[in-house]
Amino acid sequence: REILWMTQGFPIFYFKNTKYMLLFSTRIYIIHPCQIWENFSYLVLFFLQLQEVINMKSLEERIIKDGEVRDGKVLKVDSFLNHRMDIGLFNEIGKEFYRLFKDENITKIVTIEASGIGIACIAAQYFNVPVVFAKKSKTSNLTGDVYQGRIYSFTHQCFTDIYIKKSYISQKDKILIIDDFLAMGGALDGLIQIIDEAGAELAGAGIVIEKGFQGGGDLIRSKGVRVESLAIIESMDDGNIVFRPQ
Ligand code: 5GP
């Protein structure tokens, strides 16, 4: 398994999980010189996928470089993710979510205001679908029937009601949820409840940063929901950020 060994134009070991491939990218790959051309397409594919892994590696590097750990539990990433937004990075994130969910026939992306909106909109350009975001207040603009959920806000440490207009999601939809963070799972759980109530199908959730040590992601995965997090933080004790190998 440490060798990507190609023969007769077909790879014997071909790792679809690109993150896994990166682990082996520093190892030896044996390709017979006569088969170079036969295997050219596989090589191109391999390097394209490797590029995607490298891009997502750059998310981890960015978190280490610009993230600030507060009280061992809160990660501030205001300088590139949820206050000043690095659109080049958002583009790579959107592309990666598309790569992960492109076969799911997504019809809508659902997120929650405010930090999820920017990321969801960039990702939606790849899927070519609308974005619906859950509002955290019921303003006079929000008329007609609404789905309502209640979530516990980790950052504000209080309960918040969220609303989505009923006519904006339906039974015909296959929905991808996108959000910036996953911590205890309250926000994701609230959105899932609304999607269930609407009778829509949930394809899964794309999360930029999951704080694995707070357990929300694994809890929601254990309920059978596909949760894809681009970076999972295993611990950040004493400001030292450790990622879960993926
Ligand atoms: P959860 O509901 O999973 O506990 O938390 C998810 C929500 O809380 C996200 O939508 C995000 O806005 C916010 N959040 C949770 N933890 C953090 C954190 O460490 N840093 C930042 N910036 N936001 C967080």
PDB file of C-alpha atoms and ligand atoms in Angstrom:
ATOM      1  CA  ARG A   1       0.000   0.000   0.000  1.00  0.00           C
ATOM      2  CA  GLU A   2       3.010   2.243   0.158  1.00  0.00           C
ATOM      3  CA  ILE A   3       3.413   1.899  -3.572  1.00  0.00           C
ATOM      4  CA  LEU A   4       1.210   3.244  -6.296  1.00  0.00           C
ATOM      5  CA  TRP A   5       2.019   0.458  -8.705  1.00  0.00           C
ATOM      6  CA  MET A   6       0.607   0.732 -12.165  1.00  0.00           C
ATOM      7  CA  THR A   7       0.401  -2.036 -14.743  1.00  0.00           C
ATOM      8  CA  GLN A   8      -1.448  -2.660 -18.031  1.00  0.00           C
ATOM      9  CA  GLY A   9      -2.786   0.866 -17.862  1.00  0.00           C
ATOM     10  CA  PHE A  10      -4.643   0.188 -14.616  1.00  0.00           C
ATOM     11  CA  PRO A  11      -3.479   1.101 -11.179  1.00  0.00           C
ATOM     12  CA  ILE A  12      -3.417  -1.777  -8.713  1.00  0.00           C
ATOM     13  CA  PHE A  13      -3.661   0.598  -5.796  1.00  0.00           C
ATOM     14  CA  TYR A  14      -5.462   3.780  -6.449  1.00  0.00           C
ATOM     15  CA  PHE A  15      -6.403   5.831  -3.434  1.00  0.00           C
ATOM     16  CA  LYS A  16      -9.651   7.673  -3.961  1.00  0.00           C
ATOM     17  CA  ASN A  17      -9.295   9.302  -0.577  1.00  0.00           C
ATOM     18  CA  THR A  18      -6.894  12.034  -1.549  1.00  0.00           C
ATOM     19  CA  LYS A  19      -6.020  12.922   2.026  1.00  0.00           C
ATOM     20  CA  TYR A  20      -4.804   9.378   2.393  1.00  0.00           C
ATOM     21  CA  MET A  21      -2.790   9.781  -0.782  1.00  0.00           C
ATOM     22  CA  LEU A  22      -0.925  12.729   0.638  1.00  0.00           C
ATOM     23  CA  LEU A  23       0.304  10.571   3.496  1.00  0.00           C
ATOM     24  CA  PHE A  24       1.983   8.413   0.951  1.00  0.00           C
ATOM     25  CA  SER A  25       3.157  11.129  -1.347  1.00  0.00           C
ATOM     26  CA  THR A  26       6.594  11.175   0.198  1.00  0.00           C
ATOM     27  CA  ARG A  27       6.970   7.424  -0.315  1.00  0.00           C
ATOM     28  CA  ILE A  28       8.251   5.599  -3.359  1.00  0.00           C
ATOM     29  CA  TYR A  29       6.055   5.200  -6.406  1.00  0.00           C
ATOM     30  CA  ILE A  30       7.069   2.608  -8.969  1.00  0.00           C
ATOM     31  CA  ILE A  31       5.933   3.034 -12.539  1.00  0.00           C
ATOM     32  CA  HIS A  32       7.558   1.071 -15.326  1.00  0.00           C
ATOM     33  CA  PRO A  33       9.053   3.546 -17.874  1.00  0.00           C
ATOM     34  CA  CYS A  34       7.255   1.827 -20.804  1.00  0.00           C
ATOM     35  CA  GLN A  35       3.939   2.439 -19.115  1.00  0.00           C
ATOM     36  CA  ILE A  36       4.395   6.151 -18.468  1.00  0.00           C
ATOM     37  CA  TRP A  37       2.204   7.189 -21.407  1.00  0.00           C
ATOM     38  CA  GLU A  38      -0.402   4.527 -20.763  1.00  0.00           C
ATOM     39  CA  ASN A  39      -0.714   5.792 -17.246  1.00  0.00           C
ATOM     40  CA  PHE A  40      -0.500   9.468 -18.094  1.00  0.00           C
ATOM     41  CA  SER A  41      -4.177  10.129 -17.322  1.00  0.00           C
ATOM     42  CA  TYR A  42      -3.845   8.478 -13.934  1.00  0.00           C
ATOM     43  CA  LEU A  43      -0.815  10.588 -13.182  1.00  0.00           C
ATOM     44  CA  VAL A  44      -2.635  13.786 -14.127  1.00  0.00           C
ATOM     45  CA  LEU A  45      -5.567  12.767 -11.919  1.00  0.00           C
ATOM     46  CA  PHE A  46      -3.210  11.888  -9.105  1.00  0.00           C
ATOM     47  CA  PHE A  47      -1.472  15.270  -9.194  1.00  0.00           C
ATOM     48  CA  LEU A  48      -4.743  17.179  -9.532  1.00  0.00           C
ATOM     49  CA  GLN A  49      -6.100  15.432  -6.455  1.00  0.00           C
ATOM     50  CA  LEU A  50      -2.822  15.924  -4.650  1.00  0.00           C
ATOM     51  CA  GLN A  51      -3.188  19.647  -5.371  1.00  0.00           C
ATOM     52  CA  GLU A  52      -6.577  19.629  -3.623  1.00  0.00           C
ATOM     53  CA  VAL A  53      -5.042  18.002  -0.561  1.00  0.00           C
ATOM     54  CA  ILE A  54      -2.285  20.596  -0.554  1.00  0.00           C
ATOM     55  CA  ASN A  55      -4.893  23.366  -0.738  1.00  0.00           C
ATOM     56  CA  MET A  56      -6.727  21.991   2.258  1.00  0.00           C
ATOM     57  CA  LYS A  57      -3.413  21.539   4.061  1.00  0.00           C
ATOM     58  CA  SER A  58      -3.023  25.270   3.563  1.00  0.00           C
ATOM     59  CA  LEU A  59      -6.226  25.762   5.607  1.00  0.00           C
ATOM     60  CA  GLU A  60      -4.574  23.982   8.545  1.00  0.00           C
ATOM     61  CA  GLU A  61      -1.417  26.038   8.053  1.00  0.00           C
ATOM     62  CA  ARG A  62      -3.510  29.228   7.977  1.00  0.00           C
ATOM     63  CA  ILE A  63      -5.276  28.271  11.206  1.00  0.00           C
ATOM     64  CA  ILE A  64      -1.896  27.728  12.879  1.00  0.00           C
ATOM     65  CA  LYS A  65      -0.491  30.975  11.458  1.00  0.00           C
ATOM     66  CA  ASP A  66      -3.421  33.368  11.994  1.00  0.00           C
ATOM     67  CA  GLY A  67      -5.765  31.653  14.474  1.00  0.00           C
ATOM     68  CA  GLU A  68      -5.855  32.794  18.087  1.00  0.00           C
ATOM     69  CA  VAL A  69      -6.906  30.433  20.854  1.00  0.00           C
ATOM     70  CA  ARG A  70      -9.006  31.983  23.624  1.00  0.00           C
ATOM     71  CA  ASP A  71      -9.439  30.186  26.976  1.00  0.00           C
ATOM     72  CA  GLY A  72      -8.418  26.890  25.386  1.00  0.00           C
ATOM     73  CA  LYS A  73     -11.884  26.535  23.766  1.00  0.00           C
ATOM     74  CA  VAL A  74     -12.595  29.378  21.355  1.00  0.00           C
ATOM     75  CA  LEU A  75     -10.638  29.805  18.146  1.00  0.00           C
ATOM     76  CA  LYS A  76     -10.612  33.295  16.680  1.00  0.00           C
ATOM     77  CA  VAL A  77     -10.155  33.254  12.931  1.00  0.00           C
ATOM     78  CA  ASP A  78     -11.488  36.755  12.289  1.00  0.00           C
ATOM     79  CA  SER A  79      -8.563  37.739  10.136  1.00  0.00           C
ATOM     80  CA  PHE A  80      -9.429  35.327   7.298  1.00  0.00           C
ATOM     81  CA  LEU A  81     -12.724  33.488   7.903  1.00  0.00           C
ATOM     82  CA  ASN A  82     -15.430  35.344   9.773  1.00  0.00           C
ATOM     83  CA  HIS A  83     -14.702  39.025   9.858  1.00  0.00           C
ATOM     84  CA  ARG A  84     -12.102  39.818   7.199  1.00  0.00           C
ATOM     85  CA  MET A  85     -12.708  37.155   4.573  1.00  0.00           C
ATOM     86  CA  ASP A  86      -9.962  35.692   2.372  1.00  0.00           C
ATOM     87  CA  ILE A  87     -11.881  35.057  -0.843  1.00  0.00           C
ATOM     88  CA  GLY A  88      -9.026  33.075  -2.423  1.00  0.00           C
ATOM     89  CA  LEU A  89      -9.244  30.640   0.480  1.00  0.00           C
ATOM     90  CA  PHE A  90     -13.075  30.657   0.326  1.00  0.00           C
ATOM     91  CA  ASN A  91     -12.774  29.648  -3.303  1.00  0.00           C
ATOM     92  CA  GLU A  92     -10.620  26.635  -2.430  1.00  0.00           C
ATOM     93  CA  ILE A  93     -13.074  25.733   0.348  1.00  0.00           C
ATOM     94  CA  GLY A  94     -16.020  25.982  -2.067  1.00  0.00           C
ATOM     95  CA  LYS A  95     -14.183  23.805  -4.598  1.00  0.00           C
ATOM     96  CA  GLU A  96     -13.433  21.189  -1.958  1.00  0.00           C
ATOM     97  CA  PHE A  97     -17.075  21.044  -0.796  1.00  0.00           C
ATOM     98  CA  TYR A  98     -18.067  20.618  -4.441  1.00  0.00           C
ATOM     99  CA  ARG A  99     -15.557  17.787  -4.889  1.00  0.00           C
ATOM    100  CA  LEU A 100     -16.955  16.034  -1.814  1.00  0.00           C
ATOM    101  CA  PHE A 101     -20.683  16.451  -2.589  1.00  0.00           C
ATOM    102  CA  LYS A 102     -20.833  16.840  -6.382  1.00  0.00           C
ATOM    103  CA  ASP A 103     -22.515  13.455  -6.916  1.00  0.00           C
ATOM    104  CA  GLU A 104     -25.343  14.181  -4.496  1.00  0.00           C
ATOM    105  CA  ASN A 105     -27.551  16.257  -6.822  1.00  0.00           C
ATOM    106  CA  ILE A 106     -27.746  19.109  -4.344  1.00  0.00           C
ATOM    107  CA  THR A 107     -30.602  21.541  -5.032  1.00  0.00           C
ATOM    108  CA  LYS A 108     -30.020  24.009  -2.190  1.00  0.00           C
ATOM    109  CA  ILE A 109     -27.381  25.051   0.302  1.00  0.00           C
ATOM    110  CA  VAL A 110     -28.602  25.974   3.762  1.00  0.00           C
ATOM    111  CA  THR A 111     -26.561  27.924   6.304  1.00  0.00           C
ATOM    112  CA  ILE A 112     -27.035  30.188   9.303  1.00  0.00           C
ATOM    113  CA  GLU A 113     -26.324  33.872   9.643  1.00  0.00           C
ATOM    114  CA  ALA A 114     -23.881  35.447   9.756  1.00  0.00           C
ATOM    115  CA  SER A 115     -20.540  33.680   9.335  1.00  0.00           C
ATOM    116  CA  GLY A 116     -21.821  30.801   7.215  1.00  0.00           C
ATOM    117  CA  ILE A 117     -23.251  33.038   4.483  1.00  0.00           C
ATOM    118  CA  GLY A 118     -20.041  34.070   2.698  1.00  0.00           C
ATOM    119  CA  ILE A 119     -18.680  30.526   2.538  1.00  0.00           C
ATOM    120  CA  ALA A 120     -22.059  29.111   1.436  1.00  0.00           C
ATOM    121  CA  CYS A 121     -22.369  31.673  -1.380  1.00  0.00           C
ATOM    122  CA  ILE A 122     -18.920  30.907  -2.801  1.00  0.00           C
ATOM    123  CA  ALA A 123     -19.587  27.148  -2.595  1.00  0.00           C
ATOM    124  CA  ALA A 124     -23.012  27.627  -4.226  1.00  0.00           C
ATOM    125  CA  GLN A 125     -21.338  29.011  -7.356  1.00  0.00           C
ATOM    126  CA  TYR A 126     -19.771  25.581  -7.916  1.00  0.00           C
ATOM    127  CA  PHE A 127     -23.059  23.738  -7.308  1.00  0.00           C
ATOM    128  CA  ASN A 128     -25.052  26.372  -9.201  1.00  0.00           C
ATOM    129  CA  VAL A 129     -27.834  26.311  -6.598  1.00  0.00           C
ATOM    130  CA  PRO A 130     -29.455  28.955  -4.352  1.00  0.00           C
ATOM    131  CA  VAL A 131     -28.425  29.577  -0.745  1.00  0.00           C
ATOM    132  CA  VAL A 132     -30.991  29.872   2.036  1.00  0.00           C
ATOM    133  CA  PHE A 133     -29.759  31.140   5.376  1.00  0.00           C
ATOM    134  CA  ALA A 134     -31.526  30.763   8.706  1.00  0.00           C
ATOM    135  CA  LYS A 135     -32.203  34.157  10.259  1.00  0.00           C
ATOM    136  CA  LYS A 136     -31.568  34.751  13.924  1.00  0.00           C
ATOM    137  CA  SER A 137     -34.335  37.323  14.332  1.00  0.00           C
ATOM    138  CA  LYS A 138     -37.877  37.538  13.038  1.00  0.00           C
ATOM    139  CA  THR A 139     -37.871  40.945  11.390  1.00  0.00           C
ATOM    140  CA  SER A 140     -40.912  42.506   9.714  1.00  0.00           C
ATOM    141  CA  ASN A 141     -39.418  41.405   6.363  1.00  0.00           C
ATOM    142  CA  LEU A 142     -39.915  37.782   7.319  1.00  0.00           C
ATOM    143  CA  THR A 143     -43.576  37.438   6.480  1.00  0.00           C
ATOM    144  CA  GLY A 144     -45.720  34.324   6.063  1.00  0.00           C
ATOM    145  CA  ASP A 145     -45.183  30.878   7.491  1.00  0.00           C
ATOM    146  CA  VAL A 146     -41.765  30.085   8.916  1.00  0.00           C
ATOM    147  CA  TYR A 147     -39.951  27.023  10.224  1.00  0.00           C
ATOM    148  CA  GLN A 148     -38.556  27.795  13.631  1.00  0.00           C
ATOM    149  CA  GLY A 149     -35.745  26.133  15.577  1.00  0.00           C
ATOM    150  CA  ARG A 150     -33.947  26.880  18.822  1.00  0.00           C
ATOM    151  CA  ILE A 151     -30.186  26.596  19.109  1.00  0.00           C
ATOM    152  CA  TYR A 152     -27.673  27.178  21.859  1.00  0.00           C
ATOM    153  CA  SER A 153     -25.057  29.643  20.703  1.00  0.00           C
ATOM    154  CA  PHE A 154     -21.615  28.534  21.820  1.00  0.00           C
ATOM    155  CA  THR A 155     -20.009  31.913  21.200  1.00  0.00           C
ATOM    156  CA  HIS A 156     -22.796  33.993  22.819  1.00  0.00           C
ATOM    157  CA  GLN A 157     -23.618  31.402  25.496  1.00  0.00           C
ATOM    158  CA  CYS A 158     -27.399  31.754  25.164  1.00  0.00           C
ATOM    159  CA  PHE A 159     -30.358  30.238  23.322  1.00  0.00           C
ATOM    160  CA  THR A 160     -31.294  31.781  19.974  1.00  0.00           C
ATOM    161  CA  ASP A 161     -34.331  31.145  17.791  1.00  0.00           C
ATOM    162  CA  ILE A 162     -33.692  30.624  14.079  1.00  0.00           C
ATOM    163  CA  TYR A 163     -36.163  31.021  11.231  1.00  0.00           C
ATOM    164  CA  ILE A 164     -36.464  29.919   7.610  1.00  0.00           C
ATOM    165  CA  LYS A 165     -39.406  30.914   5.441  1.00  0.00           C
ATOM    166  CA  LYS A 166     -41.423  27.788   4.630  1.00  0.00           C
ATOM    167  CA  SER A 167     -41.673  28.503   0.920  1.00  0.00           C
ATOM    168  CA  TYR A 168     -37.862  28.538   0.539  1.00  0.00           C
ATOM    169  CA  ILE A 169     -37.283  24.827   1.229  1.00  0.00           C
ATOM    170  CA  SER A 170     -39.508  21.940   0.209  1.00  0.00           C
ATOM    171  CA  GLN A 171     -39.819  18.156   0.015  1.00  0.00           C
ATOM    172  CA  LYS A 172     -38.256  18.263  -3.445  1.00  0.00           C
ATOM    173  CA  ASP A 173     -34.959  19.633  -2.118  1.00  0.00           C
ATOM    174  CA  LYS A 174     -31.753  17.762  -1.456  1.00  0.00           C
ATOM    175  CA  ILE A 175     -29.877  19.986   0.917  1.00  0.00           C
ATOM    176  CA  LEU A 176     -26.246  20.548   1.800  1.00  0.00           C
ATOM    177  CA  ILE A 177     -25.648  22.454   5.037  1.00  0.00           C
ATOM    178  CA  ILE A 178     -22.539  24.626   5.131  1.00  0.00           C
ATOM    179  CA  ASP A 179     -21.135  26.389   8.180  1.00  0.00           C
ATOM    180  CA  ASP A 180     -17.866  27.881   9.358  1.00  0.00           C
ATOM    181  CA  PHE A 181     -17.600  26.060  12.710  1.00  0.00           C
ATOM    182  CA  LEU A 182     -18.886  22.926  14.372  1.00  0.00           C
ATOM    183  CA  ALA A 183     -18.399  22.785  18.123  1.00  0.00           C
ATOM    184  CA  MET A 184     -21.104  21.216  20.331  1.00  0.00           C
ATOM    185  CA  GLY A 185     -23.334  20.699  17.299  1.00  0.00           C
ATOM    186  CA  GLY A 186     -26.242  22.939  18.409  1.00  0.00           C
ATOM    187  CA  ALA A 187     -26.353  25.048  15.239  1.00  0.00           C
ATOM    188  CA  LEU A 188     -26.136  22.020  12.939  1.00  0.00           C
ATOM    189  CA  ASP A 189     -28.761  20.169  14.953  1.00  0.00           C
ATOM    190  CA  GLY A 190     -31.149  23.152  14.724  1.00  0.00           C
ATOM    191  CA  LEU A 191     -30.769  23.308  10.937  1.00  0.00           C
ATOM    192  CA  ILE A 192     -31.255  19.534  10.592  1.00  0.00           C
ATOM    193  CA  GLN A 193     -34.503  19.768  12.590  1.00  0.00           C
ATOM    194  CA  ILE A 194     -35.842  22.440  10.237  1.00  0.00           C
ATOM    195  CA  ILE A 195     -34.843  20.415   7.147  1.00  0.00           C
ATOM    196  CA  ASP A 196     -36.579  17.323   8.610  1.00  0.00           C
ATOM    197  CA  GLU A 197     -39.691  19.370   9.378  1.00  0.00           C
ATOM    198  CA  ALA A 198     -39.742  20.611   5.775  1.00  0.00           C
ATOM    199  CA  GLY A 199     -39.554  16.994   4.576  1.00  0.00           C
ATOM    200  CA  ALA A 200     -36.449  17.772   2.498  1.00  0.00           C
ATOM    201  CA  GLU A 201     -33.601  15.313   2.053  1.00  0.00           C
ATOM    202  CA  LEU A 202     -30.305  16.056   3.794  1.00  0.00           C
ATOM    203  CA  ALA A 203     -27.197  15.154   1.795  1.00  0.00           C
ATOM    204  CA  GLY A 204     -24.836  16.133   4.585  1.00  0.00           C
ATOM    205  CA  ALA A 205     -22.920  18.997   6.115  1.00  0.00           C
ATOM    206  CA  GLY A 206     -19.748  20.729   4.961  1.00  0.00           C
ATOM    207  CA  ILE A 207     -17.914  22.391   7.819  1.00  0.00           C
ATOM    208  CA  VAL A 208     -14.768  24.476   7.537  1.00  0.00           C
ATOM    209  CA  ILE A 209     -13.427  23.999  11.080  1.00  0.00           C
ATOM    210  CA  GLU A 210     -14.653  21.331  13.477  1.00  0.00           C
ATOM    211  CA  LYS A 211     -13.530  21.430  17.088  1.00  0.00           C
ATOM    212  CA  GLY A 212     -13.408  17.653  17.484  1.00  0.00           C
ATOM    213  CA  PHE A 213     -12.732  17.847  21.217  1.00  0.00           C
ATOM    214  CA  GLN A 214     -16.218  19.328  21.799  1.00  0.00           C
ATOM    215  CA  GLY A 215     -17.888  16.216  20.413  1.00  0.00           C
ATOM    216  CA  GLY A 216     -20.704  17.748  18.314  1.00  0.00           C
ATOM    217  CA  GLY A 217     -19.415  16.381  15.004  1.00  0.00           C
ATOM    218  CA  ASP A 218     -19.037  12.812  16.183  1.00  0.00           C
ATOM    219  CA  LEU A 219     -22.448  12.921  17.872  1.00  0.00           C
ATOM    220  CA  ILE A 220     -24.148  14.039  14.658  1.00  0.00           C
ATOM    221  CA  ARG A 221     -22.162  11.490  12.575  1.00  0.00           C
ATOM    222  CA  SER A 222     -23.348   8.760  14.969  1.00  0.00           C
ATOM    223  CA  LYS A 223     -26.930   9.654  13.953  1.00  0.00           C
ATOM    224  CA  GLY A 224     -26.057   8.751  10.355  1.00  0.00           C
ATOM    225  CA  VAL A 225     -25.505  12.276   8.996  1.00  0.00           C
ATOM    226  CA  ARG A 226     -22.577  12.726   6.626  1.00  0.00           C
ATOM    227  CA  VAL A 227     -20.395  15.464   8.134  1.00  0.00           C
ATOM    228  CA  GLU A 228     -17.323  16.538   6.134  1.00  0.00           C
ATOM    229  CA  SER A 229     -15.028  18.902   8.005  1.00  0.00           C
ATOM    230  CA  LEU A 230     -12.055  20.340   6.160  1.00  0.00           C
ATOM    231  CA  ALA A 231      -9.997  20.733   9.335  1.00  0.00           C
ATOM    232  CA  ILE A 232     -10.707  18.936  12.601  1.00  0.00           C
ATOM    233  CA  ILE A 233      -9.027  20.266  15.724  1.00  0.00           C
ATOM    234  CA  GLU A 234      -8.321  17.479  18.198  1.00  0.00           C
ATOM    235  CA  SER A 235      -7.020  19.765  20.934  1.00  0.00           C
ATOM    236  CA  MET A 236      -5.799  23.303  21.467  1.00  0.00           C
ATOM    237  CA  ASP A 237      -4.511  23.166  25.021  1.00  0.00           C
ATOM    238  CA  ASP A 238      -2.116  25.981  25.949  1.00  0.00           C
ATOM    239  CA  GLY A 239      -2.740  27.539  22.537  1.00  0.00           C
ATOM    240  CA  ASN A 240      -1.118  24.567  20.814  1.00  0.00           C
ATOM    241  CA  ILE A 241      -3.422  23.474  17.955  1.00  0.00           C
ATOM    242  CA  VAL A 242      -3.368  19.759  17.092  1.00  0.00           C
ATOM    243  CA  PHE A 243      -5.340  18.482  14.068  1.00  0.00           C
ATOM    244  CA  ARG A 244      -7.017  15.093  13.715  1.00  0.00           C
ATOM    245  CA  PRO A 245      -5.320  13.205  10.859  1.00  0.00           C
ATOM    246  CA  GLN A 246      -7.862  12.646   8.072  1.00  0.00           C
TER     247      GLN A 246
HETATM  248  P1  5GP B   1     -22.089  24.722  17.889  1.00  0.00           P
HETATM  249  O1  5GP B   1     -23.538  25.080  17.723  1.00  0.00           O
HETATM  250  O2  5GP B   1     -21.659  23.563  17.054  1.00  0.00           O
HETATM  251  O3  5GP B   1     -21.703  24.565  19.345  1.00  0.00           O
HETATM  252  O4  5GP B   1     -21.268  25.989  17.392  1.00  0.00           O
HETATM  253  C1  5GP B   1     -21.299  26.357  16.065  1.00  0.00           C
HETATM  254  C2  5GP B   1     -21.470  27.829  15.900  1.00  0.00           C
HETATM  255  O5  5GP B   1     -20.834  28.560  16.938  1.00  0.00           O
HETATM  256  C3  5GP B   1     -20.824  28.265  14.606  1.00  0.00           C
HETATM  257  O6  5GP B   1     -21.855  28.661  13.733  1.00  0.00           O
HETATM  258  C4  5GP B   1     -19.880  29.381  14.965  1.00  0.00           C
HETATM  259  O7  5GP B   1     -20.408  30.595  14.490  1.00  0.00           O
HETATM  260  C5  5GP B   1     -19.817  29.416  16.462  1.00  0.00           C
HETATM  261  N1  5GP B   1     -18.540  28.905  17.031  1.00  0.00           N
HETATM  262  C6  5GP B   1     -18.380  27.791  17.788  1.00  0.00           C
HETATM  263  N2  5GP B   1     -17.128  27.677  18.225  1.00  0.00           N
HETATM  264  C7  5GP B   1     -16.450  28.707  17.700  1.00  0.00           C
HETATM  265  C8  5GP B   1     -15.070  29.123  17.796  1.00  0.00           C
HETATM  266  O8  5GP B   1     -14.218  28.527  18.451  1.00  0.00           O
HETATM  267  N3  5GP B   1     -14.736  30.229  17.104  1.00  0.00           N
HETATM  268  C9  5GP B   1     -15.637  30.944  16.368  1.00  0.00           C
HETATM  269  N4  5GP B   1     -15.194  32.011  15.710  1.00  0.00           N
HETATM  270  N5  5GP B   1     -16.940  30.593  16.271  1.00  0.00           N
HETATM  271  C10 5GP B   1     -17.350  29.485  16.937  1.00  0.00           C
END
